Coordinates of C-alpha atoms in Angstrom, one line a residue:
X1055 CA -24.2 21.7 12.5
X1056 CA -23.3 17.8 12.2
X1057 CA -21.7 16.0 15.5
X1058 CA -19.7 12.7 15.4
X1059 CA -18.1 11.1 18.1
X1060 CA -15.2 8.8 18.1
X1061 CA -14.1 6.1 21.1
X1062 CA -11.2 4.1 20.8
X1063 CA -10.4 1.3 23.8
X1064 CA -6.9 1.4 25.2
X1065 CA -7.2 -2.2 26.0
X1066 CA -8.8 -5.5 25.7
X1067 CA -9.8 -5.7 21.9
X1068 CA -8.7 -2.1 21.4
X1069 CA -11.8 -1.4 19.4
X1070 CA -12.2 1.7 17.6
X1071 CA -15.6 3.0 16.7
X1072 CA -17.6 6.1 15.9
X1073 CA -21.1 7.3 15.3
X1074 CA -23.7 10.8 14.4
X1075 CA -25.4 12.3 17.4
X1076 CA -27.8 15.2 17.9
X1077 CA -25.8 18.0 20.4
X1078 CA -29.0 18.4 22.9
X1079 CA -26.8 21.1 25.2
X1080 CA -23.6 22.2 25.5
X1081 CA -22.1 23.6 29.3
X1082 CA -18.1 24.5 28.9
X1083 CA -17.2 23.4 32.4
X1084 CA -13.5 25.2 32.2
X1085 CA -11.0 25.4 29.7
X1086 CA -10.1 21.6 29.6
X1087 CA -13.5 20.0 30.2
X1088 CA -16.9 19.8 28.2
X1089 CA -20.1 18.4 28.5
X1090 CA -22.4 18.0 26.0
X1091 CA -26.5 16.5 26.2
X1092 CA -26.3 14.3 23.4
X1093 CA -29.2 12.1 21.6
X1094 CA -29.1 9.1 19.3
X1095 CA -25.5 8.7 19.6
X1096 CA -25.0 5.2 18.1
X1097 CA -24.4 2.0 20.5
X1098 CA -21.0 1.3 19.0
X1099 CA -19.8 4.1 20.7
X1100 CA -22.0 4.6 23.8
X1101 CA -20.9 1.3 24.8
X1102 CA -17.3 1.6 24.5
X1103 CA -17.7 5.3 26.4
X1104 CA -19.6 3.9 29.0
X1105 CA -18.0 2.5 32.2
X1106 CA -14.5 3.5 32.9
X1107 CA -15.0 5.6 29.6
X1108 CA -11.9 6.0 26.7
X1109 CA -10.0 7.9 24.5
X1110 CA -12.8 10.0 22.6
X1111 CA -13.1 12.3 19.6
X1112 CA -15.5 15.4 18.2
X1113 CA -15.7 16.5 15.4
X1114 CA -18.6 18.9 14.3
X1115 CA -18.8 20.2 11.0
X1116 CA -21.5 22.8 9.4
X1117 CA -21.8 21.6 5.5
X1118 CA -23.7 24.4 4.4
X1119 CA -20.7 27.3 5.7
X1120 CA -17.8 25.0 5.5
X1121 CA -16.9 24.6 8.8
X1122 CA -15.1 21.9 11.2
X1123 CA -13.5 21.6 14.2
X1124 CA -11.9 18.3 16.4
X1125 CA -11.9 17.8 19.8
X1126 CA -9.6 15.2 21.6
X1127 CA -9.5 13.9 24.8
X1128 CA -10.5 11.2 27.4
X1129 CA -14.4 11.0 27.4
X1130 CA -17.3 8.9 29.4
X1131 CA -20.7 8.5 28.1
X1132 CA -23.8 8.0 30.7
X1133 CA -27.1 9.0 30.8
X1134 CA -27.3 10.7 27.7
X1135 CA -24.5 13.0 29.2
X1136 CA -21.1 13.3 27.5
X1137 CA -18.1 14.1 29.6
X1138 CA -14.7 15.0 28.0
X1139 CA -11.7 16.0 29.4
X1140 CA -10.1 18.3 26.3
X1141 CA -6.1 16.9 25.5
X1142 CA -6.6 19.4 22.1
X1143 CA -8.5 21.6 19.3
X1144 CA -8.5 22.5 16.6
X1145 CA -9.7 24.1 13.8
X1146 CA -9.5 22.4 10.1
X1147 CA -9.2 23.7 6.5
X1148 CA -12.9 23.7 4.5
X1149 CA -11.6 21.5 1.9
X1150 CA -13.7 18.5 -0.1
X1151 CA -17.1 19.6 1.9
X1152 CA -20.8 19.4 0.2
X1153 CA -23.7 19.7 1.2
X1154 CA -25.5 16.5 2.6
X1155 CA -27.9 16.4 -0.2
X1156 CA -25.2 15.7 -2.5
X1157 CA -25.3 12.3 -1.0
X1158 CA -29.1 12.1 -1.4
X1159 CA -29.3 8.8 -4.1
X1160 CA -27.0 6.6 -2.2
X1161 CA -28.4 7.9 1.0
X1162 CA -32.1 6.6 -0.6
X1163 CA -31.1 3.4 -2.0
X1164 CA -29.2 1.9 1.3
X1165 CA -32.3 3.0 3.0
X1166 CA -34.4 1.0 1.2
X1167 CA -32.2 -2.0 2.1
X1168 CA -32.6 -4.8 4.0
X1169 CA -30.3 -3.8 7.0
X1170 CA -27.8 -6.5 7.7
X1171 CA -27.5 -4.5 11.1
X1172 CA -23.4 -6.0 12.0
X1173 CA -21.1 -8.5 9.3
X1174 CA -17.9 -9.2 8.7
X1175 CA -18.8 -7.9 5.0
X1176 CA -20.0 -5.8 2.9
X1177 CA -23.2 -6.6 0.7
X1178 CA -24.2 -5.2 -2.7
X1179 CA -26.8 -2.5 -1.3
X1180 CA -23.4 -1.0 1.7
X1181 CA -20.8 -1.4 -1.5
X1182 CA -23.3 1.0 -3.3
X1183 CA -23.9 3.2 -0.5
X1184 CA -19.9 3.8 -0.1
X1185 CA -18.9 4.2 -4.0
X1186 CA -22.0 6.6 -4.3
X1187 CA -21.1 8.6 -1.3
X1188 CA -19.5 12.1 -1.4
X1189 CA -17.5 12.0 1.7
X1190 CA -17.5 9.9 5.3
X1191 CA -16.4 10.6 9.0
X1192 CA -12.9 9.0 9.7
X1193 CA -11.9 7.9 12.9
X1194 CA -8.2 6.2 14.2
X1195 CA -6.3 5.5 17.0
X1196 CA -2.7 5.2 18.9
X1197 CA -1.2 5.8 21.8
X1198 CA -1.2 9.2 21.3
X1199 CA -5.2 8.5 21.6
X1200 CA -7.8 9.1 19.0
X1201 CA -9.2 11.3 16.1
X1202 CA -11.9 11.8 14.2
X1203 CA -12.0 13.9 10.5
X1204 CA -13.9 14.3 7.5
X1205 CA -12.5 13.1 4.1
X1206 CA -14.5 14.0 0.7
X1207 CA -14.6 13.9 -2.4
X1208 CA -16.7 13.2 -6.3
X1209 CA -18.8 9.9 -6.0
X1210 CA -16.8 7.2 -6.6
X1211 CA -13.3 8.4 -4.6
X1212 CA -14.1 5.6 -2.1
X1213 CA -13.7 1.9 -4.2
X1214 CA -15.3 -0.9 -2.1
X1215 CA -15.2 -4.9 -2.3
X1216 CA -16.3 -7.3 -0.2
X1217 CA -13.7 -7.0 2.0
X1218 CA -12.0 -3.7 1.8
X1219 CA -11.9 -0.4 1.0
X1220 CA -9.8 2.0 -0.8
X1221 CA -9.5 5.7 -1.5
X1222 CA -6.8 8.5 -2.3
X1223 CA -5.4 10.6 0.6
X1224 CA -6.0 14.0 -0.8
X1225 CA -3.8 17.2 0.5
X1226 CA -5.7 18.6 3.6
X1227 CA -4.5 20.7 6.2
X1228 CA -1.0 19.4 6.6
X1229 CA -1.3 17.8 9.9
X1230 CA -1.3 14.8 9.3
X1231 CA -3.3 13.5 12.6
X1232 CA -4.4 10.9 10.9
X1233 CA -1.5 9.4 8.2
X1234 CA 0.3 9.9 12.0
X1235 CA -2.6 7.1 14.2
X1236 CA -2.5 5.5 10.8
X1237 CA 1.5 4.4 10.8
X1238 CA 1.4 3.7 14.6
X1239 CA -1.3 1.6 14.7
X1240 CA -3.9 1.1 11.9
X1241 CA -6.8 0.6 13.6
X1242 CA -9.8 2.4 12.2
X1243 CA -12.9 3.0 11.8
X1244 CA -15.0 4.9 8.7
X1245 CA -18.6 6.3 8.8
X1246 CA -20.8 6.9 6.2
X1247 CA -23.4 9.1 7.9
X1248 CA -27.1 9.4 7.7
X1249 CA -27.2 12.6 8.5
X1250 CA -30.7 12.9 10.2
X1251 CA -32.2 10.0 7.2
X1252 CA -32.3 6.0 7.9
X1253 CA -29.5 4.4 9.0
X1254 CA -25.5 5.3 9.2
X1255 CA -23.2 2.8 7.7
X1256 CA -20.0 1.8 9.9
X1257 CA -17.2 0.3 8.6
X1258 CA -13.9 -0.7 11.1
X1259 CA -10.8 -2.5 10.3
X1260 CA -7.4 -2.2 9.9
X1261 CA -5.8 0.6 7.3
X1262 CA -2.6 0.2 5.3
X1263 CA -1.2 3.4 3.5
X1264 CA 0.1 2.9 0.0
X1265 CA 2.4 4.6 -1.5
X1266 CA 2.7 5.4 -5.3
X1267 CA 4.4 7.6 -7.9
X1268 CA 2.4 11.2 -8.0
X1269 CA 1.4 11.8 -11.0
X1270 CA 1.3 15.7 -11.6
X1271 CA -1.9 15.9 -10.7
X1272 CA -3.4 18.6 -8.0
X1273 CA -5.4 16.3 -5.9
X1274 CA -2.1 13.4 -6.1
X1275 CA -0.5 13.2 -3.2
X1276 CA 1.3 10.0 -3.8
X1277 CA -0.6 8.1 -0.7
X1278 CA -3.3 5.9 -0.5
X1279 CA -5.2 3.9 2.1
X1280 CA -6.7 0.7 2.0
X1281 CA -8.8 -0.8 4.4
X1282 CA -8.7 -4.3 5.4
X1283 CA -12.5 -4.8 6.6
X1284 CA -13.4 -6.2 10.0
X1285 CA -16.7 -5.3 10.9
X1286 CA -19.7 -3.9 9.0
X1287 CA -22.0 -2.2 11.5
X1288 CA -25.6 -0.5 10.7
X1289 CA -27.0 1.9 13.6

């Protein structure tokens, strides 16, 4: 089972972040309150978790039997110790999954990499790394507070330049959770994750959805998204 966290700051710069962790324990404290042992959960988010703590999001997700489920809620991060106050759950459809190895070539080739650790942009070896990856870990934010899912897809579904991103908004569960933070707000953040190999790939900024004629096609919604880039982050 994979485990990503989201945090997204009510305040002050607002920022949205979210990073891979290893779940270490798990004690369901009542009905509306978890706490999870967690280890090598990424700085981005430890930090803004820390303190006063934030909005926060789980998601954990098994690649190998297809399954997910999200978590919302108001979470602090200290001593390794995550506490969250559960707002909702739910479970999520098994669409666009693989297995992690499918991501194995882009996975090897941004490891060997000089890491640029944080930018403002992305370089050649992070643009190959995202248009060779099979699926990333999605995480927004409004007032309603934040959310973290999974979007796949073939290689190639995610275009990147130097300053943005783009991909198709595929049918999914019908929620809408995220096209929902997404019109509010904007803010954003997208992981491409190690998954237990070298380093995760961060990317945060701001997301615009586009809207097109559907074409007939199964996968053609008529959305799109494209992500104005604000800060590249290695962890």
């Amino acid at each position: 089972m994979s485990f990503y966290l989201a945090a997204a700051e009510e305040s002050g710069e607002r920022r949205v972040r979210v990073a891979e962790a290893r779940v270490e324990e798990v004690d369901i404290v009542s009905s509306t309150v978890l706490e999870l042992g967690l280890q090598g959960l990424g700085k981005s988010v430890a930090e803004l978790l820390s303190g006063g703590g934030s909005n926060a999001a789980i998601l954990a997700i098994d690649y190998i039997d297809k399954l997910r489920i999200r978590v919302n809620g108001k979470g602090k991060f200290r001593d390794g110790r995550l506490h969250l106050e559960v707002e909702e759950s739910f479970g999520n459809c098994n669409l666009y999954i693989s297995r992690p190895e499918t991501d194995l070539v882009a996975r090897e080739a941004f490891a060997g990499a000089k890491s640029s650790v944080t930018g403002v942009k992305l370089t050649d070896a992070e643009r190959e790394r995202i248009e060779g990856a099979h699926r990333f870990i999605f995480a927004t934010a409004s007032a309603r507070g934040a959310d973290v899912s999974h979007r796949g897809g073939e290689a190639g579904f995610v275009q990147a330049s130097e300053r943005e991103l783009a991909f198709p908004d595929y049918p999914g569960n019908n929620m809408f959770a995220t096209l929902g933070n997404l019109f509010d707000d904007g803010r954003c953040a997208l992981l491409f994750p190690a998954l237990g190999e070298g380093r995760s790939l961060q990317v945060t900024g701001r997301a615009q959805i586009e809207m097109h004629a559907a074409n007939g096609a199964v996968l053609d919604t008529g959305r799109s998204i494209r992500v104005a880039i604000e800060h590249v982050i290695e962890e």
